[in-house]
PDB file of C-alpha atoms in Angstrom:
ATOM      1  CA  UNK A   1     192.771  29.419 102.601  1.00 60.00           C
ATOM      2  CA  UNK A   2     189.429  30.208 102.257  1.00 71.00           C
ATOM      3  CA  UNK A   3     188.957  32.318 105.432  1.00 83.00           C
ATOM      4  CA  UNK A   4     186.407  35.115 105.501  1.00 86.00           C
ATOM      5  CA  UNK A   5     188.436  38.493 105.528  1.00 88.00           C
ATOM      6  CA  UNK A   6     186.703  41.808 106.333  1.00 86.00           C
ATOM      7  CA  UNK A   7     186.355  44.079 103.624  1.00 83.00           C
ATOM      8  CA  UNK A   8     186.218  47.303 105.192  1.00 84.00           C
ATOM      9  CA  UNK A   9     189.585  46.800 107.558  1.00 88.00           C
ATOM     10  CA  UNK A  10     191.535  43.429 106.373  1.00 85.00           C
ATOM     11  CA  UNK A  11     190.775  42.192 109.656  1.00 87.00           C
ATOM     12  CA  UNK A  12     191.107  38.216 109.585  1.00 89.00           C
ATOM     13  CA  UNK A  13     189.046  37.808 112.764  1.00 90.00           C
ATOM     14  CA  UNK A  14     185.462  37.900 111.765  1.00 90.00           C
ATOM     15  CA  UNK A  15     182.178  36.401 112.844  1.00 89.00           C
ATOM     16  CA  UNK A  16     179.399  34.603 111.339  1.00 89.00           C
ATOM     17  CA  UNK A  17     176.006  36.287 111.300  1.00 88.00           C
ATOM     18  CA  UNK A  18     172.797  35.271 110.189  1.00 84.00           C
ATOM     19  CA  UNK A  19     172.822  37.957 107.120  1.00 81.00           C
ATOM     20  CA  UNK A  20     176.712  37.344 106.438  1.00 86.00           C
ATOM     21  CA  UNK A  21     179.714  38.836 108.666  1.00 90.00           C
ATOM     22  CA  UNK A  22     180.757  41.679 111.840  1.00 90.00           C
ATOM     23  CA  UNK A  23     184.190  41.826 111.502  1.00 90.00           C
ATOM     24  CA  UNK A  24     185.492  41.911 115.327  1.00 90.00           C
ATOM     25  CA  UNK A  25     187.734  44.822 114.767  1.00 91.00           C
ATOM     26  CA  UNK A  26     185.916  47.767 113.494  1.00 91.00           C
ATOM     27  CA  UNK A  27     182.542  45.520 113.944  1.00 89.00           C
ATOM     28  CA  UNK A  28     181.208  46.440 110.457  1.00 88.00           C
ATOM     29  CA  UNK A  29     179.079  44.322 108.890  1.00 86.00           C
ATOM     30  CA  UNK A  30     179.752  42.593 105.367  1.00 85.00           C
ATOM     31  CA  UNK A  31     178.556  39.891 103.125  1.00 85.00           C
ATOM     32  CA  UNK A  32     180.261  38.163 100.260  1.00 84.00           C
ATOM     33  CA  UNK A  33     178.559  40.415  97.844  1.00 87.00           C
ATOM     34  CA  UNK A  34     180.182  43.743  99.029  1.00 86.00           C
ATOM     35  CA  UNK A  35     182.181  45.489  96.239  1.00 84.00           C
ATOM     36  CA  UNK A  36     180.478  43.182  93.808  1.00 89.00           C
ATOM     37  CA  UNK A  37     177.884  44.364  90.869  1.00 90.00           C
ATOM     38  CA  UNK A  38     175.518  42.455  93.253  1.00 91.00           C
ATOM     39  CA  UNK A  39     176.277  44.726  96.069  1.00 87.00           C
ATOM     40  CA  UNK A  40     172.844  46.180  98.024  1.00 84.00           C
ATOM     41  CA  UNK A  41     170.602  44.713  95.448  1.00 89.00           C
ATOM     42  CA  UNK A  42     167.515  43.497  96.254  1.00 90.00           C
ATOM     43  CA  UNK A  43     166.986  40.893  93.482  1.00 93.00           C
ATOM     44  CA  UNK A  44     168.495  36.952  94.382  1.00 93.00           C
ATOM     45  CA  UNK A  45     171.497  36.140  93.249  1.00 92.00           C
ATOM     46  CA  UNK A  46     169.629  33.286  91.405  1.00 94.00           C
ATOM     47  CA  UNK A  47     168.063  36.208  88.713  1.00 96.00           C
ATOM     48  CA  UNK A  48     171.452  37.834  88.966  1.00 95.00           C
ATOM     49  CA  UNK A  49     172.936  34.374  87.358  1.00 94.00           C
ATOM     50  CA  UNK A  50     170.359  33.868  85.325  1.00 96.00           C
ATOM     51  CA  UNK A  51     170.591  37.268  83.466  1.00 96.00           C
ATOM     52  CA  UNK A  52     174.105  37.252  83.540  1.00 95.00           C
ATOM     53  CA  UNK A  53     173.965  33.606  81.459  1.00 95.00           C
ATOM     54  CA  UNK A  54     171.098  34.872  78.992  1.00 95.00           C
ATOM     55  CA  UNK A  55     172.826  38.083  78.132  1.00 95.00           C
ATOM     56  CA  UNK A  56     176.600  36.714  77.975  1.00 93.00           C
ATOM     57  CA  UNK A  57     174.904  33.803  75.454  1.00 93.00           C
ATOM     58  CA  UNK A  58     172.691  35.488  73.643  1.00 92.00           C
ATOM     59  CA  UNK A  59     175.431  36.358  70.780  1.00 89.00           C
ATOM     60  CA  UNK A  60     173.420  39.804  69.966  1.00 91.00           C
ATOM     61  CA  UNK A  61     172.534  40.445  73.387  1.00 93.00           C
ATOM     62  CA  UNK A  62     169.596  41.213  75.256  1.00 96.00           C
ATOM     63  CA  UNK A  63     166.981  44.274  75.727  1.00 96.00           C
ATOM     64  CA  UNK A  64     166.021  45.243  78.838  1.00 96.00           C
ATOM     65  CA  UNK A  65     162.108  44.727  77.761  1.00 96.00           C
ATOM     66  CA  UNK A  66     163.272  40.784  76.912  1.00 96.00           C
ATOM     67  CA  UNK A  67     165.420  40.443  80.451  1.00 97.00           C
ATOM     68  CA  UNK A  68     162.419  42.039  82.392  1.00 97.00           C
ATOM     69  CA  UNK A  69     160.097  39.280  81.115  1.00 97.00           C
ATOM     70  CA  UNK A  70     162.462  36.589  81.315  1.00 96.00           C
ATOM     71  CA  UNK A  71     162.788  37.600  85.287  1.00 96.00           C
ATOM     72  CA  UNK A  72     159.756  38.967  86.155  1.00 96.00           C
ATOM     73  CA  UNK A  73     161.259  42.246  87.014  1.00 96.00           C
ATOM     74  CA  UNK A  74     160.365  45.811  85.527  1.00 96.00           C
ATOM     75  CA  UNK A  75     162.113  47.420  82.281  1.00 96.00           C
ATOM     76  CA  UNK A  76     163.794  49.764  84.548  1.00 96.00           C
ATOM     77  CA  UNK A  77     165.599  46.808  86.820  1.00 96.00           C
ATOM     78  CA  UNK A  78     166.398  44.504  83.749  1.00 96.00           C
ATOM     79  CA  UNK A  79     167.970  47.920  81.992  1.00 96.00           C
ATOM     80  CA  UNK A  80     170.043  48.710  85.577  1.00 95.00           C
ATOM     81  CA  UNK A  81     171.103  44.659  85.532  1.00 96.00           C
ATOM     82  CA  UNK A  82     172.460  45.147  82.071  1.00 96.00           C
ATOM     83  CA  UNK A  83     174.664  48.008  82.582  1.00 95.00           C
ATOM     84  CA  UNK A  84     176.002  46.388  85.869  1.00 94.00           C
ATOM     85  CA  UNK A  85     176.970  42.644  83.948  1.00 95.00           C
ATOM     86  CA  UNK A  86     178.363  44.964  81.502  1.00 94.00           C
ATOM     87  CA  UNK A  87     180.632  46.812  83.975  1.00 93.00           C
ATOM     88  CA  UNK A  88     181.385  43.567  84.861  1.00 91.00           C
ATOM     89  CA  UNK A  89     182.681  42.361  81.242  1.00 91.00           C
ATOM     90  CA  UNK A  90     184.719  45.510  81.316  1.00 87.00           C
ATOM     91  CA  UNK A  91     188.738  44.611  80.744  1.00 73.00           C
ATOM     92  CA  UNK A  92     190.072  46.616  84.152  1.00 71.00           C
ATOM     93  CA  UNK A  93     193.955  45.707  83.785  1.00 65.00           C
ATOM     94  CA  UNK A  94     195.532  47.492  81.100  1.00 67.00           C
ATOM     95  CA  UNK A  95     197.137  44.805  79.109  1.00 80.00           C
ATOM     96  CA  UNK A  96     199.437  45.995  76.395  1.00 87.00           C
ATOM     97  CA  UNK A  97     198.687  43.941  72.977  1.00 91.00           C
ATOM     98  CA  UNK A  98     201.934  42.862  71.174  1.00 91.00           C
ATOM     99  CA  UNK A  99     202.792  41.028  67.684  1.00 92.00           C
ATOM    100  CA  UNK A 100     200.525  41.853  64.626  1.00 94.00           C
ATOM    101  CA  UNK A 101     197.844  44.414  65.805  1.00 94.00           C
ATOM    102  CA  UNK A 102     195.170  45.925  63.404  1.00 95.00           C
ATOM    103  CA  UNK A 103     194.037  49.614  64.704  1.00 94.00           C
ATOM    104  CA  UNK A 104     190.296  50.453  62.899  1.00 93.00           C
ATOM    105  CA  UNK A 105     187.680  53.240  63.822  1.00 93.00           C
ATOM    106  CA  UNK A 106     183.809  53.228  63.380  1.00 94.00           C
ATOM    107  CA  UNK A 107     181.319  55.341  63.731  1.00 93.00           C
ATOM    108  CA  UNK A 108     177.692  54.804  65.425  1.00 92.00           C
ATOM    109  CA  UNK A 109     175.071  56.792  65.094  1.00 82.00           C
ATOM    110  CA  UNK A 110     171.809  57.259  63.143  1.00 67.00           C
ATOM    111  CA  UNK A 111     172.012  57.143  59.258  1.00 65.00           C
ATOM    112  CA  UNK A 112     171.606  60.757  57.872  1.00 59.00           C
ATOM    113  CA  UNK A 113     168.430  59.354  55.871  1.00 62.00           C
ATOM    114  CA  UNK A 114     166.458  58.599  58.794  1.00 60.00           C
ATOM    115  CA  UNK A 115     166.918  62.120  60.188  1.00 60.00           C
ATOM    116  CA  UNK A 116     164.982  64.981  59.929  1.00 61.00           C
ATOM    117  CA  UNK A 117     165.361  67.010  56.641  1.00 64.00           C
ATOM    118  CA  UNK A 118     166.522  69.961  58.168  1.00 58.00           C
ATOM    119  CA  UNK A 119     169.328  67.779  60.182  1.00 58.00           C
ATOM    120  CA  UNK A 120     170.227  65.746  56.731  1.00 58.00           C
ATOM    121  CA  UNK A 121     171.035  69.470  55.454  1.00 58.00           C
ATOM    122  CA  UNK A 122     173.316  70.212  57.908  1.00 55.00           C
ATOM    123  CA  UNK A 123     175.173  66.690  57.845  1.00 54.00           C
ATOM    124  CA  UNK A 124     175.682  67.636  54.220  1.00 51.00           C
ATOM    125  CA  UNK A 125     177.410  70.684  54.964  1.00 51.00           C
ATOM    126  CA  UNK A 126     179.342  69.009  57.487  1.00 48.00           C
ATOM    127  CA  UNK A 127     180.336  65.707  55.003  1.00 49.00           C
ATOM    128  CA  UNK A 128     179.887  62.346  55.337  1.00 49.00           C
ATOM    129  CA  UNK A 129     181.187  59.213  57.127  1.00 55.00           C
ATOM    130  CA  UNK A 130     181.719  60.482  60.858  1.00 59.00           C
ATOM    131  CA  UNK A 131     179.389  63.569  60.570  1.00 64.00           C
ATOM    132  CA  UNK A 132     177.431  63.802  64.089  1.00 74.00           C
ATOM    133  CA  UNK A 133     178.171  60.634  65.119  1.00 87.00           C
ATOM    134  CA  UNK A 134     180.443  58.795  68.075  1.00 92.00           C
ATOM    135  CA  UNK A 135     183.713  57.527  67.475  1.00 94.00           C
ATOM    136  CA  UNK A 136     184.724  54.102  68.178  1.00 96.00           C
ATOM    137  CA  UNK A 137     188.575  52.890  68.109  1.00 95.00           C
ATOM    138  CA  UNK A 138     189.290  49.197  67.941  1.00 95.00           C
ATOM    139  CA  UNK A 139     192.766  47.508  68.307  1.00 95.00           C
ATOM    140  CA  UNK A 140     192.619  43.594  67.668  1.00 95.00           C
ATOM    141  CA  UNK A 141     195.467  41.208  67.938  1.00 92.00           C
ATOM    142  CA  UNK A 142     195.802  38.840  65.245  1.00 87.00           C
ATOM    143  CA  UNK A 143     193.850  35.633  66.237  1.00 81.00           C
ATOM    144  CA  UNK A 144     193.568  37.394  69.378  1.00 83.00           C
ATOM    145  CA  UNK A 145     191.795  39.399  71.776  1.00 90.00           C
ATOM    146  CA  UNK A 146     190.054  43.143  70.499  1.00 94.00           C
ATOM    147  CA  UNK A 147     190.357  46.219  72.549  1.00 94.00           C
ATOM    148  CA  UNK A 148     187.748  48.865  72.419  1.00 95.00           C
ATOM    149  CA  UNK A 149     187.885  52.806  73.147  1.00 95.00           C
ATOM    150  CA  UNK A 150     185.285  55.405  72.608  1.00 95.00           C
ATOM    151  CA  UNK A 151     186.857  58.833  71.702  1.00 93.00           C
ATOM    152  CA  UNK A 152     186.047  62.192  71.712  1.00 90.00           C
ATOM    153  CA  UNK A 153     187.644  62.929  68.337  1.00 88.00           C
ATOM    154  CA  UNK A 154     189.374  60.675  65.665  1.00 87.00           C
ATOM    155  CA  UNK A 155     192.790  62.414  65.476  1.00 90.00           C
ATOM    156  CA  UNK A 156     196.320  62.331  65.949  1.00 90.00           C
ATOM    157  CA  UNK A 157     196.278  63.987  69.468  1.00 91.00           C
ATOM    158  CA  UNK A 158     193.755  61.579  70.741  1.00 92.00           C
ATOM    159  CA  UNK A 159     194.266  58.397  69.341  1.00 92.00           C
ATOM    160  CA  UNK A 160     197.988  58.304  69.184  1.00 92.00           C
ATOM    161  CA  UNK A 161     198.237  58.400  73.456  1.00 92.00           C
ATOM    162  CA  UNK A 162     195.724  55.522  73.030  1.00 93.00           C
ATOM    163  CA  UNK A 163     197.640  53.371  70.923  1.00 93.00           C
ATOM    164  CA  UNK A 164     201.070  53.754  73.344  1.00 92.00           C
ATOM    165  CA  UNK A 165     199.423  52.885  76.215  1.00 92.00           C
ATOM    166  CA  UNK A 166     197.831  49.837  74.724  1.00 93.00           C
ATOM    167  CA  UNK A 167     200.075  48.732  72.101  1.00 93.00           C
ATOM    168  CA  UNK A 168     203.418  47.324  73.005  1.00 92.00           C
ATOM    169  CA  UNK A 169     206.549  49.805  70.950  1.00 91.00           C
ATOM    170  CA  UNK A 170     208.042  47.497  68.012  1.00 90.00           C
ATOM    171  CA  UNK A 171     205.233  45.808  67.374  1.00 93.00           C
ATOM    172  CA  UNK A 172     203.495  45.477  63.579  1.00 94.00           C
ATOM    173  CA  UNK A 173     200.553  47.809  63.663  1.00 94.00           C
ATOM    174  CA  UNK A 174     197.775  47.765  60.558  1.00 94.00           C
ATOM    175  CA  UNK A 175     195.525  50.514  59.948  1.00 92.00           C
ATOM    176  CA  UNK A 176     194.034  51.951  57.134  1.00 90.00           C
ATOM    177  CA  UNK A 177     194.821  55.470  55.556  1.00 87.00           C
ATOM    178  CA  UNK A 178     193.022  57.283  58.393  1.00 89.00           C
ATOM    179  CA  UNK A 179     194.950  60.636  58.803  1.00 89.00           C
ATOM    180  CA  UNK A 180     194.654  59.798  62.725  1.00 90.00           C
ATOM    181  CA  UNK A 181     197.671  56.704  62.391  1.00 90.00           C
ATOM    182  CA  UNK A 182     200.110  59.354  60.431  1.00 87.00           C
ATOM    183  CA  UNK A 183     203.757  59.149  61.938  1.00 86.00           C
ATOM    184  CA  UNK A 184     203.538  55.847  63.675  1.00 88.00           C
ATOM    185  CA  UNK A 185     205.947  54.254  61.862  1.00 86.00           C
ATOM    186  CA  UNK A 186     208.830  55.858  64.343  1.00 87.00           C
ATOM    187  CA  UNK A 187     206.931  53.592  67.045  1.00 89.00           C
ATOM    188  CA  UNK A 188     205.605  50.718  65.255  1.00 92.00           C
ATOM    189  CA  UNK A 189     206.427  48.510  62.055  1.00 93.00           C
ATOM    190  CA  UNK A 190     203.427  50.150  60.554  1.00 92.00           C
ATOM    191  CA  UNK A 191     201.851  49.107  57.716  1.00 92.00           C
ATOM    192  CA  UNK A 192     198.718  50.940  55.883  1.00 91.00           C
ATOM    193  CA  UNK A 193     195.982  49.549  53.853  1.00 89.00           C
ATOM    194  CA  UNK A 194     195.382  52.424  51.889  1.00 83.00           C
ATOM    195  CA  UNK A 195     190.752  51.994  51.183  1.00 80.00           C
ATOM    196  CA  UNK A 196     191.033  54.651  49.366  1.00 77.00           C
ATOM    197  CA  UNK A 197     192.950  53.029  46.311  1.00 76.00           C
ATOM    198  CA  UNK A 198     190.809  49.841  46.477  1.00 78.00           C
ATOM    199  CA  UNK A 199     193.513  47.944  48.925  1.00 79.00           C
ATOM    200  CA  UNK A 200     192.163  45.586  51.548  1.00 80.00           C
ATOM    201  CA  UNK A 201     194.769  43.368  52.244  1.00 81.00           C
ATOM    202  CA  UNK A 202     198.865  44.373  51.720  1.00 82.00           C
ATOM    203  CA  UNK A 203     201.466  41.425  52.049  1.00 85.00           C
ATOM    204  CA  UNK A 204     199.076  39.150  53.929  1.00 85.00           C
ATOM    205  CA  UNK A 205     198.622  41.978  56.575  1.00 88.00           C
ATOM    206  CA  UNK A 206     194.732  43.372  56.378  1.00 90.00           C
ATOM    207  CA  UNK A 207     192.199  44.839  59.101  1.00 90.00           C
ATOM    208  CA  UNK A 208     189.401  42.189  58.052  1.00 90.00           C
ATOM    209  CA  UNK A 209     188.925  41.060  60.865  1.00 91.00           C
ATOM    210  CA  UNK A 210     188.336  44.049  62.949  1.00 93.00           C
ATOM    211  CA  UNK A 211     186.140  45.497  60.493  1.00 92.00           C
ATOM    212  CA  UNK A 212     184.144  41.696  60.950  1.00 93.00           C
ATOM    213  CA  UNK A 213     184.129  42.691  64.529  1.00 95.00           C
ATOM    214  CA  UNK A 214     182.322  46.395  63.928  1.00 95.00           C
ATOM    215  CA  UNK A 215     179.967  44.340  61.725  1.00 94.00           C
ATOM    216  CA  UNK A 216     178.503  42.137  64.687  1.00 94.00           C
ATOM    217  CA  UNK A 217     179.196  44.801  67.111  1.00 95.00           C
ATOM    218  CA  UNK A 218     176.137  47.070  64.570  1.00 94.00           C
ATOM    219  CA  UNK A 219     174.146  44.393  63.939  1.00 93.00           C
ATOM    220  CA  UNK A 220     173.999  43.967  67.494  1.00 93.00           C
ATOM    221  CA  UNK A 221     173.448  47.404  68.218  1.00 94.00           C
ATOM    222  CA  UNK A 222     170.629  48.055  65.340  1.00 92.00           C
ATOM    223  CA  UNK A 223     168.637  44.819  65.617  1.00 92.00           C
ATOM    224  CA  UNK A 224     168.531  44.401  69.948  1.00 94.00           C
ATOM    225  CA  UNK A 225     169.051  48.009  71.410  1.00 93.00           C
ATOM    226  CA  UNK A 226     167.852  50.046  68.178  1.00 89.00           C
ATOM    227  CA  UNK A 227     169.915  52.639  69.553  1.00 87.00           C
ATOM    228  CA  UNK A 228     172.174  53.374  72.304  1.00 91.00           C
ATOM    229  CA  UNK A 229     173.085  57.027  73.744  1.00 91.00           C
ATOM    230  CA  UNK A 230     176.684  57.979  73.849  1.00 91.00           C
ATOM    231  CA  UNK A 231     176.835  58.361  77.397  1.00 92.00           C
ATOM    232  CA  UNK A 232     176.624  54.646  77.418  1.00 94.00           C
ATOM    233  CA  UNK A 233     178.181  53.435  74.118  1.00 95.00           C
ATOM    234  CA  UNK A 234     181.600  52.376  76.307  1.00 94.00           C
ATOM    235  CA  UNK A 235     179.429  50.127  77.826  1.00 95.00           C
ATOM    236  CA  UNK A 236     178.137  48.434  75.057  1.00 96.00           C
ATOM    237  CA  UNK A 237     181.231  48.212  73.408  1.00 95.00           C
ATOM    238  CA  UNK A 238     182.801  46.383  76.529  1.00 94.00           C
ATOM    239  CA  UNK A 239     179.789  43.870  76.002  1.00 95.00           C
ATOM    240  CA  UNK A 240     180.842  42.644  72.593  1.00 96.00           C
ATOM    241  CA  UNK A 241     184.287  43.020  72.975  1.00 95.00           C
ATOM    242  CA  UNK A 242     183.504  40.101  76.134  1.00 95.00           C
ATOM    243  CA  UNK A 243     182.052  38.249  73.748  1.00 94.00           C
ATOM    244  CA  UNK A 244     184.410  38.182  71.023  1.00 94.00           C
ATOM    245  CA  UNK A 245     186.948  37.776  73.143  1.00 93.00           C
ATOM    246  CA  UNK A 246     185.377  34.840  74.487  1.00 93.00           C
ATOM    247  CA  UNK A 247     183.887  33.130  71.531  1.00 92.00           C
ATOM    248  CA  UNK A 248     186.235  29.939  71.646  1.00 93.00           C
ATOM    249  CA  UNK A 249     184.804  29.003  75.445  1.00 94.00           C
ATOM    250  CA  UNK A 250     181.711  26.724  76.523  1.00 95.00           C
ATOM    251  CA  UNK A 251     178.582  28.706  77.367  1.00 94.00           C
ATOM    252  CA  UNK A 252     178.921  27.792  81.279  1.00 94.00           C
ATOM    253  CA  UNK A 253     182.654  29.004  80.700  1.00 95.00           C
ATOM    254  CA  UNK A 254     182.006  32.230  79.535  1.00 93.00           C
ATOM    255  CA  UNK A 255     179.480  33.023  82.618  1.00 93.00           C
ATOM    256  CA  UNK A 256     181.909  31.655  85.224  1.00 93.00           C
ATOM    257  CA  UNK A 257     184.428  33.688  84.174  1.00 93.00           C
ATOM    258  CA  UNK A 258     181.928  36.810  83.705  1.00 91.00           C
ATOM    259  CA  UNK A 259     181.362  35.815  87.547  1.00 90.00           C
ATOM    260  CA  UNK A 260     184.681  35.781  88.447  1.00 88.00           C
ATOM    261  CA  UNK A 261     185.089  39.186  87.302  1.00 89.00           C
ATOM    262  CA  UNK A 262     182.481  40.642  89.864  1.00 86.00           C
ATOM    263  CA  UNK A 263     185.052  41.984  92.373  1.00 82.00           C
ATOM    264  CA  UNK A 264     185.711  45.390  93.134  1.00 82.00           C
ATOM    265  CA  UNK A 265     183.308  46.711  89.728  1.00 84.00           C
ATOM    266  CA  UNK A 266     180.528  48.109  91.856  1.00 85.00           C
ATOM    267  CA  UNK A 267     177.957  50.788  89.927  1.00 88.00           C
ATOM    268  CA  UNK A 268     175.397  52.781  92.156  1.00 88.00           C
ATOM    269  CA  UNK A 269     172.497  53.402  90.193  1.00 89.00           C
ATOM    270  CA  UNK A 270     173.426  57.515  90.730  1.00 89.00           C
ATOM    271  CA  UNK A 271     176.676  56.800  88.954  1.00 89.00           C
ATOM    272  CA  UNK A 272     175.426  55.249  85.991  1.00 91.00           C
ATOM    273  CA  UNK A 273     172.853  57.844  85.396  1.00 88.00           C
ATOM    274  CA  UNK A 274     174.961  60.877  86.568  1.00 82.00           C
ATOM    275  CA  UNK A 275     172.838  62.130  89.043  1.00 63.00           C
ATOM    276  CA  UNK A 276     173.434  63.613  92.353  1.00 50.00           C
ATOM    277  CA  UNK A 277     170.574  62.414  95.012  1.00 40.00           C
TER     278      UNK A 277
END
């Protein structure tokens, strides 16, 4: 109905204070923010919405440099807002995809030209494609939403978990000829787009679309952020995968739901940095 409800004890009996709530139970105090990426900061909720419509809208994103100009804040505050709008964006209910899904990895990571020499040696030794780079497995539903996981190691042991617990059994799964997808077909109507042997689409099944997806999500990455660590690559993956996902809405659409998705996605600075105070 509306009520106020504390959020420390579910009390329903609270009062109204001039900085928010005291709950007249356990007498904490709250305010509507609590829980929220907004909780304990210091900046209005009025720069908050504003950087939440300017990076959601941008359809590349923002840097932190741009963000802190655009606000008046410093590099360091626009770079912590970022990470907490993305945490926002972040899918938390695991929704199983079901119908036609296309399964895809990329890598991300610098090109072995731009390294040093005596790094481009050892990438040579190692081989190509994937060679010191991060991992990044997409699932996209056919006209539909696109999942994205960052993984430790493209193979069977990893990614095949990932794909059960996101991809409904029966379904039509595409992939390419990536050794990772071997044996799904005991799970899945699989079907492979062998690369290899110049195939890109098979029956009117393809992963186009994904691979689409991996194009904006570089572009994105190379042309805004330059580079992105891959302690925080999930993070930037959530951010395009938002959206995509949301590409079909109204600008003021996509940052009221973005909004709406503020509960219970808190991140203490300490957290996002891994460091103990």
């Amino acid at each position: 109905n509306g009520a106020p409800v504390c959020v420390h004890c579910g009390n329903t009996k609270v009062y109204t204070t001039n900085r928010g709530y005291k709950c007249a139970l356990c007498l904490k105090k709250f305010t509507v923010t609590v829980g929220t990426i907004y909780h304990g900061s210091k900046i209005p909720l009025t720069k908050w919405f504003l950087a939440e419509y300017l990076m959601i809208n941008h359809k590349k994103g923002i840097s932190s440099h741009q963000l802190g100009r655009d606000l008046a804040v410093t590099q360091k505050t626009g770079w912590f807002m970022l990470h907490r709008i993305r945490e926002q964006m972040r899918a938390k209910a695991v929704k199983q995809l079901t119908g036609v899904i296309s399964a895809d990895e990329t890598y991300i990571g610098g090109a072995a030209k731009n390294k040093h020499e005596w790094k481009r040696k050892e990438l040579i030794k190692k081989g190509t494609g994937g060679a010191n780079k991060t991992t990044v497995i997409g699932l996209m539903q056919k006209d539909g939403d696109v999942k994205t996981f960052v993984v430790n190691n493209p193979n069977r042991v990893e990614v095949y978990p990932l794909l059960l617990a996101n991809v409904e059994k029966n379904s039509t799964l595409v992939t390419d000829g990536h050794a990772a997808y071997s044996g799904l077909g005991f799970t899945y109507n699989y079907v492979t787009v062998n690369h290899a042997k110049g195939e890109f689409s098979l029956n009117g099944y393809s992963t186009n679309n994904l691979e689409g997806f991996w194009s904006q999500l570089k572009r994105g990455i190379t042309g805004i952020y330059h580079q992105v660590s891959p302690k925080h690559l999930h993070r930037y993956c959530d951010e395009y995968a938002f959206r995509y996902n949301t590409r079909k809405m109204k600008d003021y659409q996509r940052v009221e739901l973005s909004i709406g998705m503020a509960d219970n996605c808190r991140l203490p600075y300490k957290v996002l940095v891994n460091r103990s105070f």
